[in-house]
Each structure stands twice: as structure tokens, then as C-alpha cells.
Amino acid sequence: MTNKIENQHFLKQEVKITTALKLSEEALEALDEANKEIAIKLSRAVKELSLQNEEINNRAAELILANKELAFQNDQKDKRAAELVIANLELAYQNEEKEKRAAELVIANKELSFQKGEKKKRAVELYDSNKEVDELEKRVKERTEDLESFSYSVSHDLRTPLRAINGYAQMLSEDYEAVLDAEGKRWLGEVRNNAKKMGVLIDDLLTFSRLGRKAIVKSKVDMNALAETVMSEINQSMTHHAEIRFNNLFPATGDFSLLKLVMTNLLYNAIKYSSKKEKPIIEISSVRKNGTLIYCVKDNGAGFDMQYAHKLFGVFQRLHSVEEFSGTGVGLAIVHRIINKHGGKVWAKGKEGEGADFFFSLACNEAEIVENNMFKLN
Amino acid sequence: MDVNKVEILLIEDNMNDAELAIRAFKKGNINNTLVHLKDGAQALEFLYGTGKFEGRDTTNKPKVILLDLKMPKMDGLEVLTHIKAHELTKAIPVVVLTSSKEHPDIERAYSLGANSYIVKPVELDEFTKVVTDLGFYWLLKNQSPV
């Protein structure tokens, strides 16, 4: 019996357990379900959280950048502020200067109106003096013309009696030589010598006075060919000779016949004044300098004392006696006048006993213009 | 002076220049008959047989006329104008003589028909040479139209 009761009890117990088991299984299942749901929710929450974290990080980075930008802008602002301070100072200074200038302007205006008044006075004075200058120029021109026609006719009319003096003296020496003693012959020689000198003087004066009347006809002049021509002409007429050196002289623009006269006179002088040297050497050269052409005729002859250099180019001015070197003192005056007429300058350097350099300048800007007008020699 | 015989007619007012020229011809052995007249008016009377030279045989013409430019009364250019304008005399060669090559009348002399223009040199030797050269040329070399 007990067993049976026990069994029954057992059974009851089993049912209870089974039921409990069943219940717990169900509970477990429910729990599992709940867990699953929680896990899903959790993972969702985690995901959401990580997204939010990322967002926060992004914002943080942006914030850092924005902060940097802000700092930079602040910096710039400070700089601008500093610049503004300086600019303001400058403005203040300029305002001050402006005021000063304004004051100065007032003074300057006063000065200007005074000067305007003076100008008017000067204009009146200038007009008067211009009239005077015109009058003087007219008179100078008349005088020059008078002088030129005077020197021309003097030169011309002097030749006639001179021809007679010279002619009769020669006739006397030709036809009456036997009658004259040595002294008589010498005197007659002196008469003829002096007549000859006077002839040269008259010719030189004529050339000089003609220069004043002659109009300049400019063309391009081959200075090498010109020097060559002058050299051969001089060689035929002079007893003295010198070694003359030149090469590649720049072409000049000028009056051919007048430039030839310049070269003739300079070379003639160079040969004459170096005639007492053992080895006379003459060099002709040319340079371009500041828009002008400068030609130089250099010799190693007697030279001259520089303190008399200003007298070289005057008419009838001589630095050597006729006994020492013959001449009339017109040659360099002719050179001076010709170069002056060309708008150039003449000057000289020298040392006694060592030689002389004679220079003349001509404008060289026209040299190219008259290319087609090249002077043909031979 | 045989006024009908003339080969060289020298018209020159300056007696010295005339004497030098005549001597130069002699020195140069130019012995042609030379007539020297002292002014232009006389020269024209001579050439055309008028006035003082009335009745002169005007067909007897000089082979050359040497004419000084500067003369009193009628100057060389006037004489030249007459000579070159006149049928009887226009073919006679005229050599103009002057003291200076600068003479402004040089162009006028040529345009009036001067055949040559000579500057009288100051030096007698040169003067002699010039005169004999021109005598030689106009008297011997040149084929005279007369």
C-alpha cells in the first residue's frame, strides 16, 4: 500500500515537474525571445550610437577647422587694425602737409602774379631790344657786304700795279743784267720777292673774302679720296715732302670744294712746319663722338706754344716769323671760316718743337641722308 | 701803225699791262701785227671804220681780239656785246683778259659769246706763257673763219 501511495505521490510529483518543466521551457522560450529582441534592439542602439559618434567626430573636426579659420581671421583683423593705425597717422601727416602746401601755394601764387607783371615788362623790353637787334643785324649785314666788296675790289685792283712792279722788275733783270752790279741785282731780287709775297697775300685775301659770299653746297664727301687728291696736288706744288698716313676716314657731309680747301690748308701747314724735321710724319684721323665727326691732322713738326693757341685762327696772325716759315697768316683763318660756316668747330693742340694736332668737327647726323648725293672723284 | 694790217687787236687801257703783253708776244716769237687800242670806243671805230678810223679797210679783220674787261667809258662787256652782235665782227674770236679769276662778270662774258677767258697772272713768266699760248692757239692752231 504504501507503494501505491508512494507511486501516486510520485506520479503527482512527476506531473508537477513536467508541468513545471513545461512551464519553465515556455518561460525559457519566452526569455529567449525577449533576449533576441533585446539583442536586436541593442545592436540597433549600438549602430545608432556609432553613427552619432561619427557625426560628433565630424562636427569636432569641423569645429577645429572653424576655430583655426577664426584664429586666422582674428590675426588678419589685428593686422588690418595695425595698418589702419599707420594709415591714419599717414593721413594726419598728409593733412598737415596739405595745409603747409596750401600756405606755400598762396605765397607761390603771389610770386606768380608778380612774375606775370615782370614778364609783361620784360616782353615790352624784349620787343624793344629785338627791334634793336634787328637793326644791328641789318647794319652788320650791310657792313659785312661793304667790307666784302671792299676787300674784293682791293684785292682785285692791287693785282694790277703788282703785275707791273713784278713785270718791270723782271724786264729790268732780263734786259739790263749786264749793267747791274751784285748789290743792284740783289735789290731787284728783293723787289721781285716782295711782289711775289704780296701776290700770295692778295690771293689768300681773295679766297678769304670769297668765303663770305659763297653759299655752301652740301653733299657726302669721301674724305679718303679728298685727302688723296689734296696730297697729290700738294706734292706737285711743294718742295718739301712728308710721310702722310691715313686710312678709313669717315665720310663727311659738307661743301666739297670748301672741305678740300680745309684739307689743303691743314696738310700744307703740316708739311711746311715739319719740313725741318729729319723724318716728317703726318697723320690724318677721324672719330665719331656725340653726334659729331672729328677730324685730326697731326704732325711732328715745329709745334707751337699753347698760350698763343687762341691766335692761331685769326687773320694775319702768325706764331712763326716769315724767315723761319713762310706764310701770310690767312690759311687757318680760312679753315676757321669754312668750318664755322658748316656749323663745326676748329681747335688745336701743340707743343713747341714736338708737333701740332689740328682738329675740326662736323655734324655727322646728315651723313646718311645724302647718300645718293655721294661726291664722285674721278 | 698800219691800221689796215692787223692780226692781233689788243684793247687794253692799262699801258703797263699792254707793254707787258706786247713784250710777251715778242718773247714768245709771235711777230704777228699787233694793234693796241686804249679804250672800247676806239676799238669799235677801228673795227667798223668810223670816227678816227674812217676809211679803214674793214674787211681786214684781226685773227684774235684780246679784250680787257675793266676800261673807262665803254667797258669790255659793252665792247663784247657790240662785236658779237655785229655781222661784220661776230665771227672774230675774242679772248677776255682780266686781273682776277673772281671777276663776277666771267659768266656774263661767256654768255655774251667770249671765246676764252684769261686771268692775267702776277708773275711775268706766267703772263708771258699765257699770252704766247693764246697767241699760238688763236693765230696758228685755230682755223680762222676769216
Short mmCIF file of C-alpha atoms in Angstrom, two decimals:
data_model
loop_
_atom_site.label_atom_id
_atom_site.label_comp_id
_atom_site.label_asym_id
_atom_site.label_seq_id
_atom_site.Cartn_x
_atom_site.Cartn_y
_atom_site.Cartn_z
CA MET A 1 0.00 0.00 0.00
CA THR A 2 2.45 2.46 0.75
CA ASN A 3 3.91 1.83 -2.55
CA LYS A 4 0.82 2.65 -4.23
CA ILE A 5 0.55 5.79 -2.32
CA GLU A 6 4.05 6.46 -2.96
CA ASN A 7 3.56 5.88 -6.67
CA GLN A 8 0.66 8.09 -6.66
CA HIS A 9 2.56 10.71 -4.95
CA PHE A 10 5.35 10.19 -7.35
CA LEU A 11 3.14 10.48 -10.24
CA LYS A 12 1.72 13.59 -8.89
CA GLN A 13 5.15 14.86 -8.41
CA GLU A 14 6.08 13.95 -11.98
CA VAL A 15 3.08 15.75 -13.32
CA LYS A 16 4.04 18.73 -11.24
CA ILE A 17 7.64 18.60 -12.52
CA THR A 18 6.56 18.02 -16.05
CA THR A 19 4.23 20.88 -15.79
CA ALA A 20 6.89 22.91 -14.11
CA LEU A 21 9.34 21.88 -16.80
CA LYS A 22 6.88 22.66 -19.40
CA LEU A 23 6.30 25.96 -17.76
CA SER A 24 9.97 26.66 -17.41
CA GLU A 25 10.56 25.65 -21.04
CA GLU A 26 7.91 28.08 -22.05
CA ALA A 27 9.40 30.60 -19.75
CA LEU A 28 12.80 29.95 -21.24
CA GLU A 29 11.42 30.24 -24.72
CA ALA A 30 9.82 33.49 -23.73
CA LEU A 31 13.05 34.57 -22.23
CA ASP A 32 14.96 33.62 -25.31
CA GLU A 33 12.53 35.55 -27.43
CA ALA A 34 12.93 38.55 -25.12
CA ASN A 35 16.68 38.19 -25.27
CA LYS A 36 16.64 38.12 -29.06
CA GLU A 37 14.52 41.21 -29.10
CA ILE A 38 16.87 42.88 -26.66
CA ALA A 39 19.89 41.87 -28.76
CA ILE A 40 18.34 43.34 -31.88
CA LYS A 41 17.45 46.50 -30.02
CA LEU A 42 20.93 46.58 -28.55
CA SER A 43 22.64 46.18 -31.89
CA ARG A 44 20.37 48.86 -33.30
CA ALA A 45 21.27 51.10 -30.39
CA VAL A 46 24.95 50.37 -30.88
CA LYS A 47 24.71 51.18 -34.57
CA GLU A 48 22.83 54.36 -33.80
CA LEU A 49 25.42 55.23 -31.20
CA SER A 50 28.37 54.67 -33.56
CA LEU A 51 26.64 56.81 -36.19
CA GLN A 52 26.19 59.52 -33.62
CA ASN A 53 29.83 59.17 -32.57
CA GLU A 54 30.93 59.58 -36.18
CA GLU A 55 28.71 62.62 -36.51
CA ILE A 56 30.21 64.03 -33.32
CA ASN A 57 33.75 63.41 -34.62
CA ASN A 58 32.90 65.14 -37.90
CA ARG A 59 31.46 68.10 -36.09
CA ALA A 60 34.54 68.19 -33.88
CA ALA A 61 36.84 68.27 -36.94
CA GLU A 62 34.73 70.99 -38.50
CA LEU A 63 34.86 72.88 -35.25
CA ILE A 64 38.66 72.63 -35.20
CA LEU A 65 38.83 74.00 -38.76
CA ALA A 66 36.35 76.74 -37.94
CA ASN A 67 38.40 77.62 -34.89
CA LYS A 68 41.57 77.78 -36.95
CA GLU A 69 39.83 79.98 -39.57
CA LEU A 70 38.55 82.19 -36.75
CA ALA A 71 42.04 82.48 -35.29
CA PHE A 72 43.44 83.38 -38.75
CA GLN A 73 40.71 85.95 -39.30
CA ASN A 74 41.37 87.43 -35.88
CA ASP A 75 45.01 87.66 -36.77
CA GLN A 76 44.20 89.41 -40.06
CA LYS A 77 41.85 91.75 -38.25
CA ASP A 78 44.64 92.68 -35.87
CA LYS A 79 46.97 93.31 -38.79
CA ARG A 80 44.35 95.44 -40.56
CA ALA A 81 43.84 97.35 -37.37
CA ALA A 82 47.59 97.99 -37.09
CA GLU A 83 47.69 99.09 -40.73
CA LEU A 84 44.74 101.35 -40.17
CA VAL A 85 46.56 102.97 -37.28
CA ILE A 86 49.55 103.62 -39.55
CA ALA A 87 47.30 104.83 -42.40
CA ASN A 88 45.57 107.19 -40.02
CA LEU A 89 48.90 108.54 -38.88
CA GLU A 90 49.94 108.98 -42.53
CA LEU A 91 46.64 110.70 -43.28
CA ALA A 92 47.11 113.04 -40.39
CA TYR A 93 50.64 113.80 -41.63
CA GLN A 94 49.39 114.37 -45.17
CA ASN A 95 46.69 116.68 -43.95
CA GLU A 96 49.33 118.66 -42.18
CA GLU A 97 51.47 118.75 -45.35
CA LYS A 98 48.42 119.75 -47.34
CA GLU A 99 47.94 122.72 -45.11
CA LYS A 100 51.58 123.63 -45.49
CA ARG A 101 51.31 123.28 -49.28
CA ALA A 102 48.23 125.41 -49.33
CA ALA A 103 50.13 128.09 -47.45
CA GLU A 104 53.04 127.75 -49.85
CA LEU A 105 50.66 127.89 -52.81
CA VAL A 106 49.29 131.16 -51.59
CA ILE A 107 52.84 132.51 -51.48
CA ALA A 108 53.67 130.99 -54.88
CA ASN A 109 50.56 132.49 -56.42
CA LYS A 110 51.54 135.88 -55.13
CA GLU A 111 55.03 135.35 -56.60
CA LEU A 112 53.47 134.18 -59.89
CA SER A 113 51.29 137.21 -60.26
CA PHE A 114 54.33 139.35 -59.52
CA GLN A 115 56.31 137.47 -62.15
CA LYS A 116 53.49 137.86 -64.66
CA GLY A 117 53.78 141.54 -64.19
CA GLU A 118 57.53 141.33 -64.62
CA LYS A 119 57.07 139.17 -67.71
CA LYS A 120 54.92 141.80 -69.28
CA LYS A 121 57.57 144.38 -68.53
CA ARG A 122 60.25 142.05 -69.96
CA ALA A 123 58.15 141.35 -73.05
CA VAL A 124 57.99 145.04 -73.73
CA GLU A 125 61.72 145.37 -73.10
CA LEU A 126 62.37 142.29 -75.29
CA TYR A 127 60.32 143.69 -78.11
CA ASP A 128 62.34 146.90 -77.94
CA SER A 129 65.67 145.10 -77.78
CA ASN A 130 64.64 142.72 -80.59
CA LYS A 131 63.99 145.74 -82.72
CA GLU A 132 67.40 146.99 -81.76
CA VAL A 133 68.97 143.59 -82.58
CA ASP A 134 67.22 143.52 -85.96
CA GLU A 135 68.51 146.98 -86.66
CA LEU A 136 72.02 146.00 -85.59
CA GLU A 137 71.90 142.79 -87.64
CA LYS A 138 70.85 144.77 -90.66
CA ARG A 139 73.71 147.18 -90.13
CA VAL A 140 76.20 144.33 -89.55
CA LYS A 141 74.99 142.69 -92.76
CA GLU A 142 75.41 145.92 -94.67
CA ARG A 143 78.85 146.48 -93.17
CA THR A 144 79.87 142.90 -93.96
CA GLU A 145 78.72 143.30 -97.53
CA ASP A 146 80.57 146.59 -97.79
CA LEU A 147 83.67 145.04 -96.29
CA GLU A 148 83.50 142.06 -98.59
CA SER A 149 83.07 144.12 -101.72
CA PHE A 150 85.81 146.42 -100.43
CA SER A 151 88.28 143.60 -99.76
CA TYR A 152 87.31 142.04 -103.08
CA SER A 153 87.96 145.17 -105.09
CA VAL A 154 91.09 145.99 -103.08
CA SER A 155 92.45 142.54 -103.79
CA HIS A 156 91.42 142.81 -107.41
CA ASP A 157 92.77 146.30 -108.01
CA LEU A 158 96.00 145.62 -106.13
CA ARG A 159 96.93 142.92 -108.58
CA THR A 160 97.21 145.33 -111.50
CA PRO A 161 100.02 147.55 -110.13
CA LEU A 162 101.63 144.48 -108.63
CA ARG A 163 101.77 142.85 -112.04
CA ALA A 164 103.51 145.99 -113.31
CA ILE A 165 106.03 146.09 -110.43
CA ASN A 166 106.82 142.45 -110.89
CA GLY A 167 106.85 142.63 -114.67
CA TYR A 168 109.14 145.65 -114.95
CA ALA A 169 111.50 144.29 -112.30
CA GLN A 170 111.82 141.12 -114.28
CA MET A 171 112.25 143.02 -117.55
CA LEU A 172 115.00 145.00 -115.87
CA SER A 173 116.78 141.87 -114.71
CA GLU A 174 116.37 140.23 -118.09
CA ASP A 175 117.44 143.14 -120.29
CA TYR A 176 119.81 145.12 -118.05
CA GLU A 177 121.55 142.42 -116.07
CA ALA A 178 124.90 143.38 -117.54
CA VAL A 179 124.55 146.94 -116.27
CA LEU A 180 123.71 145.99 -112.69
CA ASP A 181 126.32 145.06 -110.09
CA ALA A 182 125.78 142.37 -107.47
CA GLU A 183 124.07 144.71 -104.99
CA GLY A 184 121.80 146.11 -107.72
CA LYS A 185 120.82 142.57 -108.71
CA ARG A 186 120.11 141.69 -105.06
CA TRP A 187 117.88 144.74 -104.64
CA LEU A 188 115.98 143.85 -107.75
CA GLY A 189 115.59 140.33 -106.38
CA GLU A 190 114.11 141.78 -103.18
CA VAL A 191 111.61 143.81 -105.20
CA ARG A 192 110.51 140.70 -107.04
CA ASN A 193 110.38 138.55 -103.89
CA ASN A 194 108.18 141.06 -102.14
CA ALA A 195 105.95 141.45 -105.15
CA LYS A 196 105.55 137.68 -105.16
CA LYS A 197 104.66 137.66 -101.44
CA MET A 198 102.12 140.36 -101.98
CA GLY A 199 100.62 138.32 -104.81
CA VAL A 200 100.16 135.35 -102.49
CA LEU A 201 98.70 137.62 -99.82
CA ILE A 202 96.19 139.06 -102.25
CA ASP A 203 95.20 135.58 -103.46
CA ASP A 204 94.70 134.45 -99.86
CA LEU A 205 92.65 137.55 -99.06
CA LEU A 206 90.53 136.97 -102.13
CA THR A 207 89.88 133.39 -101.10
CA PHE A 208 89.00 134.59 -97.61
CA SER A 209 86.61 137.30 -98.79
CA ARG A 210 85.03 134.96 -101.31
CA LEU A 211 84.16 132.53 -98.47
CA GLY A 212 81.82 135.13 -97.02
CA ARG A 213 79.87 135.36 -100.24
CA LYS A 214 79.89 131.73 -101.27
CA ALA A 215 76.83 129.60 -100.43
CA ILE A 216 77.56 126.15 -99.03
CA VAL A 217 76.51 123.25 -101.25
CA LYS A 218 76.47 120.13 -99.10
CA SER A 219 76.99 116.59 -100.30
CA LYS A 220 78.52 113.43 -98.91
CA VAL A 221 82.28 113.71 -99.24
CA ASP A 222 84.65 110.73 -99.32
CA MET A 223 87.39 112.11 -97.06
CA ASN A 224 89.89 109.41 -98.07
CA ALA A 225 89.62 110.34 -101.74
CA LEU A 226 89.70 114.02 -100.80
CA ALA A 227 92.90 113.57 -98.78
CA GLU A 228 94.39 111.59 -101.66
CA THR A 229 93.61 114.38 -104.18
CA VAL A 230 94.92 117.11 -101.90
CA MET A 231 98.10 115.11 -101.26
CA SER A 232 98.89 114.70 -104.93
CA GLU A 233 98.17 118.39 -105.62
CA ILE A 234 100.41 119.48 -102.76
CA ASN A 235 103.18 117.11 -103.83
CA GLN A 236 103.27 118.82 -107.20
CA SER A 237 103.50 122.33 -105.78
CA MET A 238 105.66 121.88 -102.67
CA THR A 239 109.35 121.26 -102.46
CA HIS A 240 109.09 119.63 -99.03
CA HIS A 241 107.63 116.21 -98.58
CA ALA A 242 106.40 114.21 -95.64
CA GLU A 243 105.07 110.76 -94.98
CA ILE A 244 101.30 111.17 -94.82
CA ARG A 245 99.33 108.40 -93.14
CA PHE A 246 95.59 107.89 -93.06
CA ASN A 247 93.07 105.14 -93.54
CA ASN A 248 89.30 104.62 -93.30
CA LEU A 249 88.41 108.25 -92.68
CA PHE A 250 84.68 108.68 -92.02
CA PRO A 251 82.82 110.31 -94.92
CA ALA A 252 81.74 113.87 -94.17
CA THR A 253 78.73 115.93 -95.15
CA GLY A 254 79.79 119.31 -96.44
CA ASP A 255 80.78 121.50 -99.34
CA PHE A 256 83.31 119.51 -101.34
CA SER A 257 85.39 122.43 -102.60
CA LEU A 258 85.43 124.12 -99.18
CA LEU A 259 86.38 120.92 -97.32
CA LYS A 260 89.11 120.44 -99.90
CA LEU A 261 90.37 123.92 -99.06
CA VAL A 262 90.37 122.99 -95.36
CA MET A 263 92.34 119.81 -96.01
CA THR A 264 94.72 121.64 -98.36
CA ASN A 265 95.49 124.31 -95.78
CA LEU A 266 95.95 121.85 -92.91
CA LEU A 267 98.15 119.47 -94.92
CA TYR A 268 100.12 122.35 -96.43
CA ASN A 269 100.78 123.71 -92.93
CA ALA A 270 101.65 120.28 -91.55
CA ILE A 271 104.21 119.71 -94.31
CA LYS A 272 105.59 123.23 -94.02
CA TYR A 273 106.01 123.20 -90.24
CA SER A 274 107.52 119.70 -90.18
CA SER A 275 109.91 120.43 -93.06
CA LYS A 276 112.84 120.93 -90.68
CA LYS A 277 112.40 117.50 -89.06
CA GLU A 278 114.53 114.62 -90.22
CA LYS A 279 111.55 112.32 -90.66
CA PRO A 280 108.36 114.34 -91.03
CA ILE A 281 105.26 112.25 -90.38
CA ILE A 282 101.69 113.47 -90.78
CA GLU A 283 98.68 111.52 -89.64
CA ILE A 284 95.07 112.19 -90.60
CA SER A 285 92.43 110.51 -88.46
CA SER A 286 88.72 110.71 -87.73
CA VAL A 287 86.43 109.76 -84.83
CA ARG A 288 82.69 109.85 -84.19
CA LYS A 289 81.80 111.48 -80.90
CA ASN A 290 78.41 112.65 -79.54
CA GLY A 291 76.83 113.09 -82.95
CA THR A 292 79.80 114.88 -84.47
CA LEU A 293 82.65 113.80 -86.66
CA ILE A 294 86.07 114.98 -85.57
CA TYR A 295 88.99 115.01 -87.98
CA CYS A 296 92.57 115.50 -86.89
CA VAL A 297 95.69 116.40 -88.85
CA LYS A 298 98.71 115.66 -86.70
CA ASP A 299 102.33 116.44 -87.46
CA ASN A 300 105.64 116.03 -85.68
CA GLY A 301 106.91 119.46 -86.73
CA ALA A 302 107.74 122.76 -85.07
CA GLY A 303 104.56 122.85 -82.99
CA PHE A 304 103.56 125.98 -81.06
CA ASP A 305 103.25 127.39 -77.57
CA MET A 306 99.74 126.63 -76.25
CA GLN A 307 99.48 130.06 -74.63
CA TYR A 308 99.16 131.53 -78.12
CA ALA A 309 96.69 128.87 -79.32
CA HIS A 310 93.85 131.43 -79.40
CA LYS A 311 95.73 133.45 -82.00
CA LEU A 312 96.14 130.57 -84.45
CA PHE A 313 92.89 131.04 -86.35
CA GLY A 314 92.85 134.85 -86.68
CA VAL A 315 93.51 136.62 -89.98
CA PHE A 316 97.16 137.64 -90.43
CA GLN A 317 98.05 136.00 -87.10
CA ARG A 318 101.32 134.10 -87.18
CA LEU A 319 103.23 132.27 -84.47
CA HIS A 320 106.44 131.98 -86.50
CA SER A 321 108.47 134.58 -88.32
CA VAL A 322 108.43 134.67 -92.12
CA GLU A 323 112.18 133.95 -92.07
CA GLU A 324 111.51 130.77 -90.10
CA PHE A 325 108.46 129.59 -92.04
CA SER A 326 106.92 131.44 -94.96
CA GLY A 327 103.25 132.31 -94.96
CA THR A 328 100.67 135.08 -94.87
CA GLY A 329 98.62 134.08 -91.83
CA VAL A 330 95.41 133.61 -93.75
CA GLY A 331 95.33 129.81 -94.18
CA LEU A 332 93.99 128.88 -90.75
CA ALA A 333 91.59 131.84 -90.80
CA ILE A 334 90.17 130.31 -93.98
CA VAL A 335 89.92 126.90 -92.25
CA HIS A 336 88.16 128.55 -89.29
CA ARG A 337 85.69 130.39 -91.50
CA ILE A 338 84.83 127.33 -93.57
CA ILE A 339 84.26 125.07 -90.57
CA ASN A 340 82.24 127.82 -88.86
CA LYS A 341 80.06 128.06 -91.94
CA HIS A 342 79.49 124.31 -91.67
CA GLY A 343 78.43 124.70 -88.04
CA GLY A 344 81.55 122.97 -86.75
CA LYS A 345 84.49 123.94 -84.59
CA VAL A 346 88.25 124.16 -85.02
CA TRP A 347 90.87 123.84 -82.34
CA ALA A 348 94.50 122.85 -81.94
CA LYS A 349 96.90 121.26 -79.51
CA GLY A 350 100.62 121.67 -79.74
CA LYS A 351 103.96 121.71 -78.03
CA GLU A 352 106.93 123.71 -79.18
CA GLY A 353 109.37 121.57 -81.11
CA GLU A 354 107.20 118.46 -80.85
CA GLY A 355 104.38 118.96 -83.32
CA ALA A 356 100.80 120.11 -83.58
CA ASP A 357 97.36 118.49 -83.81
CA PHE A 358 94.70 120.43 -85.68
CA PHE A 359 91.11 119.34 -85.19
CA PHE A 360 87.88 120.23 -86.91
CA SER A 361 84.41 118.91 -86.22
CA LEU A 362 81.39 118.49 -88.48
CA ALA A 363 77.87 117.31 -87.73
CA CYS A 364 77.56 113.65 -88.72
CA ASN A 365 73.79 113.13 -88.50
CA GLU A 366 73.29 114.28 -92.06
CA ALA A 367 75.90 111.87 -93.39
CA GLU A 368 73.36 109.19 -94.15
CA ILE A 369 70.67 111.46 -95.61
CA VAL A 370 72.53 112.50 -98.70
CA GLU A 371 73.79 109.01 -99.52
CA ASN A 372 72.66 109.38 -103.13
CA ASN A 373 74.49 112.62 -103.50
CA MET A 374 77.88 110.97 -102.94
CA PHE A 375 80.56 113.12 -104.45
CA LYS A 376 82.32 111.28 -107.22
CA LEU A 377 86.02 111.77 -107.57
CA ASN A 378 87.45 110.97 -110.97
CA MET B 1 100.97 151.80 -137.33
CA ASP B 2 99.47 150.38 -140.48
CA VAL B 3 95.84 150.29 -139.49
CA ASN B 4 94.90 148.13 -142.43
CA LYS B 5 97.16 145.30 -141.42
CA VAL B 6 96.06 143.69 -138.17
CA GLU B 7 96.30 140.18 -136.82
CA ILE B 8 96.07 140.79 -133.10
CA LEU B 9 93.89 143.56 -131.72
CA LEU B 10 94.73 144.36 -128.10
CA ILE B 11 92.12 146.50 -126.32
CA GLU B 12 93.70 147.50 -123.01
CA ASP B 13 93.56 150.80 -121.10
CA ASN B 14 96.43 149.96 -118.77
CA MET B 15 99.66 150.90 -120.55
CA ASN B 16 101.76 148.68 -118.29
CA ASP B 17 99.67 145.59 -118.97
CA ALA B 18 99.75 146.43 -122.70
CA GLU B 19 103.52 146.79 -122.66
CA LEU B 20 103.94 143.52 -120.77
CA ALA B 21 101.62 141.75 -123.20
CA ILE B 22 103.40 143.12 -126.25
CA ARG B 23 106.76 142.12 -124.80
CA ALA B 24 105.36 138.67 -124.01
CA PHE B 25 104.35 138.21 -127.66
CA LYS B 26 107.81 139.21 -128.77
CA LYS B 27 109.43 136.90 -126.22
CA GLY B 28 107.24 134.09 -127.48
CA ASN B 29 108.30 134.83 -131.06
CA ILE B 30 104.80 135.78 -132.08
CA ASN B 31 105.60 138.54 -134.51
CA ASN B 32 102.14 138.98 -135.97
CA THR B 33 100.99 142.55 -136.50
CA LEU B 34 99.53 143.84 -133.29
CA VAL B 35 97.33 146.87 -132.88
CA HIS B 36 96.89 148.26 -129.39
CA LEU B 37 93.91 150.50 -128.61
CA LYS B 38 93.27 152.15 -125.27
CA ASP B 39 89.51 152.08 -124.95
CA GLY B 40 86.37 150.40 -126.15
CA ALA B 41 85.04 153.32 -128.20
CA GLN B 42 88.26 153.47 -130.21
CA ALA B 43 88.18 149.71 -130.70
CA LEU B 44 84.69 149.85 -132.21
CA GLU B 45 85.67 152.76 -134.50
CA PHE B 46 88.65 150.69 -135.61
CA LEU B 47 86.59 147.56 -136.28
CA TYR B 48 83.82 149.36 -138.18
CA GLY B 49 85.99 152.05 -139.90
CA THR B 50 84.27 155.00 -138.30
CA GLY B 51 85.36 158.20 -136.47
CA LYS B 52 89.09 158.32 -136.12
CA PHE B 53 89.40 155.24 -138.33
CA GLU B 54 87.11 156.49 -141.10
CA GLY B 55 88.08 154.78 -144.33
CA ARG B 56 89.93 151.84 -142.85
CA ASP B 57 89.57 148.61 -144.79
CA THR B 58 87.19 146.77 -142.50
CA THR B 59 87.48 143.53 -144.43
CA ASN B 60 90.91 143.29 -142.90
CA LYS B 61 89.85 141.76 -139.61
CA PRO B 62 92.04 140.73 -136.69
CA LYS B 63 92.53 136.99 -136.20
CA VAL B 64 92.01 137.46 -132.50
CA ILE B 65 90.87 140.26 -130.19
CA LEU B 66 92.35 140.49 -126.70
CA LEU B 67 89.87 142.46 -124.65
CA ASP B 68 90.38 143.87 -121.17
CA LEU B 69 87.21 143.96 -119.10
CA LYS B 70 87.89 146.96 -116.91
CA MET B 71 88.13 150.09 -119.00
CA PRO B 72 86.87 153.63 -118.63
CA LYS B 73 83.94 154.94 -120.70
CA MET B 74 82.97 151.77 -122.54
CA ASP B 75 83.95 148.62 -120.63
CA GLY B 76 84.93 145.26 -122.07
CA LEU B 77 81.49 143.70 -121.77
CA GLU B 78 79.90 146.51 -123.80
CA VAL B 79 82.58 146.14 -126.48
CA LEU B 80 82.00 142.39 -126.49
CA THR B 81 78.23 142.88 -126.90
CA HIS B 82 78.82 145.08 -129.94
CA ILE B 83 81.38 142.73 -131.52
CA LYS B 84 79.21 139.65 -131.11
CA ALA B 85 76.02 141.42 -132.28
CA HIS B 86 77.57 142.84 -135.43
CA GLU B 87 77.56 140.75 -138.61
CA LEU B 88 80.97 142.05 -139.64
CA THR B 89 82.75 141.13 -136.41
CA LYS B 90 80.77 138.35 -134.70
CA ALA B 91 83.00 135.57 -136.03
CA ILE B 92 86.24 137.06 -134.68
CA PRO B 93 87.49 135.12 -131.65
CA VAL B 94 87.51 137.29 -128.52
CA VAL B 95 89.76 136.46 -125.57
CA VAL B 96 88.70 138.30 -122.45
CA LEU B 97 91.53 139.43 -120.17
CA THR B 98 91.03 140.30 -116.54
CA SER B 99 93.04 140.77 -113.37
CA SER B 100 91.13 138.30 -111.24
CA LYS B 101 89.53 134.93 -111.71
CA GLU B 102 86.99 136.10 -109.14
CA HIS B 103 85.53 138.54 -111.59
CA PRO B 104 81.74 138.36 -111.29
CA ASP B 105 81.44 139.17 -114.99
CA ILE B 106 83.04 135.86 -116.03
CA GLU B 107 79.67 134.22 -116.66
CA ARG B 108 78.31 137.25 -118.49
CA ALA B 109 81.38 137.36 -120.70
CA TYR B 110 80.84 133.76 -121.76
CA SER B 111 77.11 134.22 -122.27
CA LEU B 112 77.86 137.23 -124.49
CA GLY B 113 79.98 134.97 -126.66
CA ALA B 114 83.54 135.35 -125.38
CA ASN B 115 85.68 132.56 -126.84
CA SER B 116 88.11 132.41 -123.97
CA TYR B 117 88.66 133.98 -120.58
CA ILE B 118 92.19 134.62 -119.34
CA VAL B 119 93.31 135.73 -115.90
CA LYS B 120 96.42 137.89 -116.16
CA PRO B 121 98.97 136.31 -113.84
CA VAL B 122 101.01 138.49 -111.50
CA GLU B 123 104.19 136.64 -112.41
CA LEU B 124 105.75 137.86 -115.66
CA ASP B 125 106.90 134.38 -116.65
CA GLU B 126 103.37 133.07 -116.28
CA PHE B 127 101.99 136.13 -118.03
CA THR B 128 104.36 135.57 -120.94
CA LYS B 129 103.37 131.92 -121.11
CA VAL B 130 99.65 132.67 -121.06
CA VAL B 131 99.96 135.33 -123.77
CA THR B 132 102.15 133.24 -126.05
CA ASP B 133 99.93 130.17 -125.51
CA LEU B 134 96.85 132.05 -126.53
CA GLY B 135 98.64 133.70 -129.45
CA PHE B 136 99.85 130.30 -130.57
CA TYR B 137 96.39 128.81 -130.29
CA TRP B 138 94.34 131.55 -131.94
CA LEU B 139 96.86 132.51 -134.59
CA LEU B 140 98.32 129.20 -135.59
CA LYS B 141 96.19 126.30 -134.41
CA ASN B 142 92.72 127.69 -134.69
CA GLN B 143 91.14 127.52 -138.12
CA SER B 144 90.19 131.15 -138.59
CA PRO B 145 86.76 131.89 -140.08
CA VAL B 146 88.15 134.99 -141.75
#
